[in-house]
Tab-separated table of C-alpha atoms in Angstrom:
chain	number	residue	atom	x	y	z
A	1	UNK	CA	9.072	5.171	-11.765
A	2	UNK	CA	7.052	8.448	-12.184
A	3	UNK	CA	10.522	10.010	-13.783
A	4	UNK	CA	10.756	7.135	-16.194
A	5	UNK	CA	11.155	8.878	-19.943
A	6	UNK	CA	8.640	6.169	-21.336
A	7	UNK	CA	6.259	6.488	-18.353
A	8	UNK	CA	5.865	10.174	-17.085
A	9	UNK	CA	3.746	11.607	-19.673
A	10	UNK	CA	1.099	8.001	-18.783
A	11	UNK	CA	-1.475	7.578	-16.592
A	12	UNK	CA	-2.812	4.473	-16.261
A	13	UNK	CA	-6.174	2.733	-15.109
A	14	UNK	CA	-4.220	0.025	-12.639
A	15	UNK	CA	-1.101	-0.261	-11.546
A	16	UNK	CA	-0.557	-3.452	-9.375
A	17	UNK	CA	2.524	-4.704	-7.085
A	18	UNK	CA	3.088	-8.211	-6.677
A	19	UNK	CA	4.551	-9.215	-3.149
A	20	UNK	CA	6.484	-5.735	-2.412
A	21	UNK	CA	9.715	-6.780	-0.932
A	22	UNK	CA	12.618	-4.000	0.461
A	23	UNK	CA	15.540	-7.068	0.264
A	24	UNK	CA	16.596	-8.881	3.035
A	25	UNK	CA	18.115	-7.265	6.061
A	26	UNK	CA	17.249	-9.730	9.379
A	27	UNK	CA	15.003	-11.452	10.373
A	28	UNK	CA	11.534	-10.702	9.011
A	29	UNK	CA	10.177	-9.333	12.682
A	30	UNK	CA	12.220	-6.958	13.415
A	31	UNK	CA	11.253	-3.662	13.645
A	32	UNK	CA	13.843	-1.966	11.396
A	33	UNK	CA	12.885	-4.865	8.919
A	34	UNK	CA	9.384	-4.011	8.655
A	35	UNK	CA	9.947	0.169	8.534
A	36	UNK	CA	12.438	-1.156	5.178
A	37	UNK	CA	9.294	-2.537	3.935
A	38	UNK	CA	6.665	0.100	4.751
A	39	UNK	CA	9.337	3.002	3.258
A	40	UNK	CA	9.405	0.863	-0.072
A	41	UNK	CA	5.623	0.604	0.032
A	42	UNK	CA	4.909	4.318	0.952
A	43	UNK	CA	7.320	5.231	-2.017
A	44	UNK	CA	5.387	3.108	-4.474
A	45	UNK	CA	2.233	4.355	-3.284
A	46	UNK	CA	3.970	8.206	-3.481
A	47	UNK	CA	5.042	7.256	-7.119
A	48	UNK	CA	2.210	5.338	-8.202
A	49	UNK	CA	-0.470	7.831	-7.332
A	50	UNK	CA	1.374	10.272	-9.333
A	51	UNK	CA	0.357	7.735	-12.572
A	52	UNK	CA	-2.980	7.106	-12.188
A	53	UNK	CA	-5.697	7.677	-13.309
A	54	UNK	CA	-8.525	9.917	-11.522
A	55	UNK	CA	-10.376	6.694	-11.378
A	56	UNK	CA	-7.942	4.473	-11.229
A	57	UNK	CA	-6.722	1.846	-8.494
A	58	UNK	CA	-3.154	0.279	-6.981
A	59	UNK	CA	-3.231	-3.260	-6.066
A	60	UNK	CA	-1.058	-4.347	-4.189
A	61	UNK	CA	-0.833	-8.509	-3.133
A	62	UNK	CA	0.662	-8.798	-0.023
A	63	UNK	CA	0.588	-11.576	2.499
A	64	UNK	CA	-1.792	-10.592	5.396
A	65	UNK	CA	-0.095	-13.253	8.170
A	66	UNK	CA	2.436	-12.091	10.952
A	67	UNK	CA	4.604	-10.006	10.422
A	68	UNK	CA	3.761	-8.625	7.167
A	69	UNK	CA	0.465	-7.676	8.963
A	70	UNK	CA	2.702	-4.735	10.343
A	71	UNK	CA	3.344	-3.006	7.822
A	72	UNK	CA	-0.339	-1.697	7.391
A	73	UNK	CA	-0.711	-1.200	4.002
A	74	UNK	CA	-3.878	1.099	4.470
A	75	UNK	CA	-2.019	3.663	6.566
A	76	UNK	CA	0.513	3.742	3.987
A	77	UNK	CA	-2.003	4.345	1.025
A	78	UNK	CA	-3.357	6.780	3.453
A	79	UNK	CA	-0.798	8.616	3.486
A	80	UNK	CA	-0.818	9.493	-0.393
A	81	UNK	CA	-4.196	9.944	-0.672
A	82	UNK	CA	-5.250	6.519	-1.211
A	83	UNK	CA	-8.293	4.931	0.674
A	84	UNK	CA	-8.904	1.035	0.915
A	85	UNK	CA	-11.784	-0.070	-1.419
A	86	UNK	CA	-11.099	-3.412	-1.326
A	87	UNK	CA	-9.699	-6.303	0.264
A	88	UNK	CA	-10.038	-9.813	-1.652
A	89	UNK	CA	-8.032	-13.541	-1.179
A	90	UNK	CA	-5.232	-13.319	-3.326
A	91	UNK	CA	-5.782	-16.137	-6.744
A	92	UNK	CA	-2.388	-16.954	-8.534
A	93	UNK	CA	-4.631	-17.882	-11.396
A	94	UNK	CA	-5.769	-14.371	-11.631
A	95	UNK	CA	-2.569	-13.216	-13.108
A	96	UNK	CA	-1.645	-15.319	-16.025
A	97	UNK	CA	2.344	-15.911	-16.278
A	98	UNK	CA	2.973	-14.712	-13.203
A	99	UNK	CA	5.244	-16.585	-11.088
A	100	UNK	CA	6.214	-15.545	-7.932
A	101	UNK	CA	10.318	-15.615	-7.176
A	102	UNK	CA	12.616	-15.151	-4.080
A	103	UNK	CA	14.579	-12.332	-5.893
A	104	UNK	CA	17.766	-12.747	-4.088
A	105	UNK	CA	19.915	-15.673	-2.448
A	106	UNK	CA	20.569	-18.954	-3.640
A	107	UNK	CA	17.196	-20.128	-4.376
A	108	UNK	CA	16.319	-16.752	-6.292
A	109	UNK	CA	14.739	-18.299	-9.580
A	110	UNK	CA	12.706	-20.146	-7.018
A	111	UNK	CA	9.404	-19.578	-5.697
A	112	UNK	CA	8.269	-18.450	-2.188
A	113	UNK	CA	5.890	-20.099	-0.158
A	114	UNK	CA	2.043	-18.034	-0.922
A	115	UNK	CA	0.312	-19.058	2.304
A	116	UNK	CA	-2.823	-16.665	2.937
A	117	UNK	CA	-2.101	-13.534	0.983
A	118	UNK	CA	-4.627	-10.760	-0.207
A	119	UNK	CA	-5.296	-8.187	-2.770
A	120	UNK	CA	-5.762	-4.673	-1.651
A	121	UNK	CA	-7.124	-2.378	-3.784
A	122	UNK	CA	-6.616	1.359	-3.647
A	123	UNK	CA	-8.227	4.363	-4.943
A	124	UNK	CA	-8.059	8.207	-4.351
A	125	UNK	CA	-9.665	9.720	-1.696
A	126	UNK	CA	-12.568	11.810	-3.010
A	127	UNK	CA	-11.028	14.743	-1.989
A	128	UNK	CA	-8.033	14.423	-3.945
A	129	UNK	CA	-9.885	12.573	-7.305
A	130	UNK	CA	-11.030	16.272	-7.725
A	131	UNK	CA	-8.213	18.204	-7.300
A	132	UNK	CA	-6.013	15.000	-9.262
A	133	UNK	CA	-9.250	15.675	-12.279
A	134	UNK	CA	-8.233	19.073	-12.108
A	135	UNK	CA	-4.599	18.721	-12.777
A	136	UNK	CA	-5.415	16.373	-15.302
A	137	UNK	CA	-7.453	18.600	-17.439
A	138	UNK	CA	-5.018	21.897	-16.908
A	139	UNK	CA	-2.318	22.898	-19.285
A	140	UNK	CA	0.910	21.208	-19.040
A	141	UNK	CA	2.741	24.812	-18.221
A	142	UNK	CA	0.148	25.480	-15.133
A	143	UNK	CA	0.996	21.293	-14.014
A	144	UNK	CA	4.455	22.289	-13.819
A	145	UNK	CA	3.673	24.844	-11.742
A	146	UNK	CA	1.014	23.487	-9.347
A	147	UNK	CA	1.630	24.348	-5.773
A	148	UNK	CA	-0.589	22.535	-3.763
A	149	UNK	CA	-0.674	21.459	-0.178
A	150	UNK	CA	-0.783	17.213	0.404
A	151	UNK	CA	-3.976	15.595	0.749
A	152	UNK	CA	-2.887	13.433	3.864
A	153	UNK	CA	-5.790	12.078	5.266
A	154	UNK	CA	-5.827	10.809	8.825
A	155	UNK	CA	-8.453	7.879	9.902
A	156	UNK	CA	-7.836	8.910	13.786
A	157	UNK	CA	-11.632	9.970	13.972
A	158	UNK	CA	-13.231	6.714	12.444
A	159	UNK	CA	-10.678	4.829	14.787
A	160	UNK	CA	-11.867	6.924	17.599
A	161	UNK	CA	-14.795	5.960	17.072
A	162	UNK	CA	-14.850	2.449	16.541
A	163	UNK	CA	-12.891	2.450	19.614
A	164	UNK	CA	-15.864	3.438	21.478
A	165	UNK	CA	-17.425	0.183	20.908
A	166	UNK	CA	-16.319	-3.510	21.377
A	167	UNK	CA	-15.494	-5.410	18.342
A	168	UNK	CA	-17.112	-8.687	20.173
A	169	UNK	CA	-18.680	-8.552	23.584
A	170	UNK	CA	-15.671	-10.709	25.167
A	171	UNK	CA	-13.130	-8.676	23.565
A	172	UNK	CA	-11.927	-5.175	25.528
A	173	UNK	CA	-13.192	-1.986	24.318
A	174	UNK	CA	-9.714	-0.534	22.634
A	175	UNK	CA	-7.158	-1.837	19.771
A	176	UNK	CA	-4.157	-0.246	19.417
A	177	UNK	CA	-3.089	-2.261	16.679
A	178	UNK	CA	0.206	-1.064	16.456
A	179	UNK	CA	1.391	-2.099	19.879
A	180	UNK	CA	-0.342	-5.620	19.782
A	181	UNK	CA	1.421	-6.096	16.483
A	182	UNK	CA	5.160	-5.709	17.543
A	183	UNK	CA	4.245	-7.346	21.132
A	184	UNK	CA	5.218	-10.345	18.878
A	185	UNK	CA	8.585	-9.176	17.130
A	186	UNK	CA	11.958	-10.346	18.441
A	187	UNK	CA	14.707	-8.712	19.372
């Protein structure tokens, strides 16, 4: 995408992914299902953030029930410098001649069922917004040349912290989201 002759020389103000889907492989629940998905999604988001704008967001609408819970979307944008601004119910009517399709099988012109889905919306971290203004306003022979270190950003302290301190008095005091979220996959 960020190679694309028509498209590399563009950034853009929103980019947005409808329903990111890797293909399918198994059964949606199992593990190396859901690492096919988040490696699509981290690629986007890798590709993507290379075509934005310094003020600029990625949406992504993604169904938020089990298991496409696992593939945590926010440590994915996290990874590429992206932070979570927003979450919002996903509205079909939103996007006008959009219609969502299966994309492979039988039933491929066909639509999939919605269910509860959400919007996330993505932005640079501020951190990176200055270094991506920077490299905006350079010349192009010192862009070619940029050597920079990545601006991964790791939410362990905030999580850390909000560890310290029940979510709801009856629930325990810990979430390791990761582990309750595959306690449920099959094998």
């Amino acid at each position: 995408m960020k190679n694309h002759d028509d498209l590399k020389k563009r950034r853009f103000d929103r980019i947005i992914f409808n329903f990111p889907h890797s293909g399918f492989h198994g059964k949606e629940s199992y593990y190396w299902v859901i690492q096919k998905h988040r490696t699509l999604v981290s690629g986007f988001f890798s590709n993507a953030s290379k075509m934005l704008q310094v003020n600029g967001e990625i949406h992504v609408n993604h169904k938020i029930t089990h298991p496409f819970c696992c593939w945590n979307l926010e440590e994915l944008a996290s990874a590429n410098s992206l932070d979570l601004i927003e979450s919002v119910e996903f509205k079909i009517g939103d996007y006008l001649g959009y219609n969502n399709k299966r994309g492979a099988g039988p039933k491929c012109d066909e639509p999939f069922p919605l269910n509860l889905c959400n919007t996330y919306k993505f932005r640079f971290l501020d951190r990176a917004k200055n270094m991506s203004r920077q490299f905006q306003d350079s010349p192009p022979q010192m862009q070619r040349q940029r050597n920079t270190p990545a601006f991964n950003y790791s939410h362990r302290k905030r999580i850390a912290a909000m560890n310290r301190f029940p979510l709801q008095p009856q629930l325990p005091y810990t979430v390791d989201a990761m582990n309750d979220c595959f306690l449920l996959l099959e094998f």
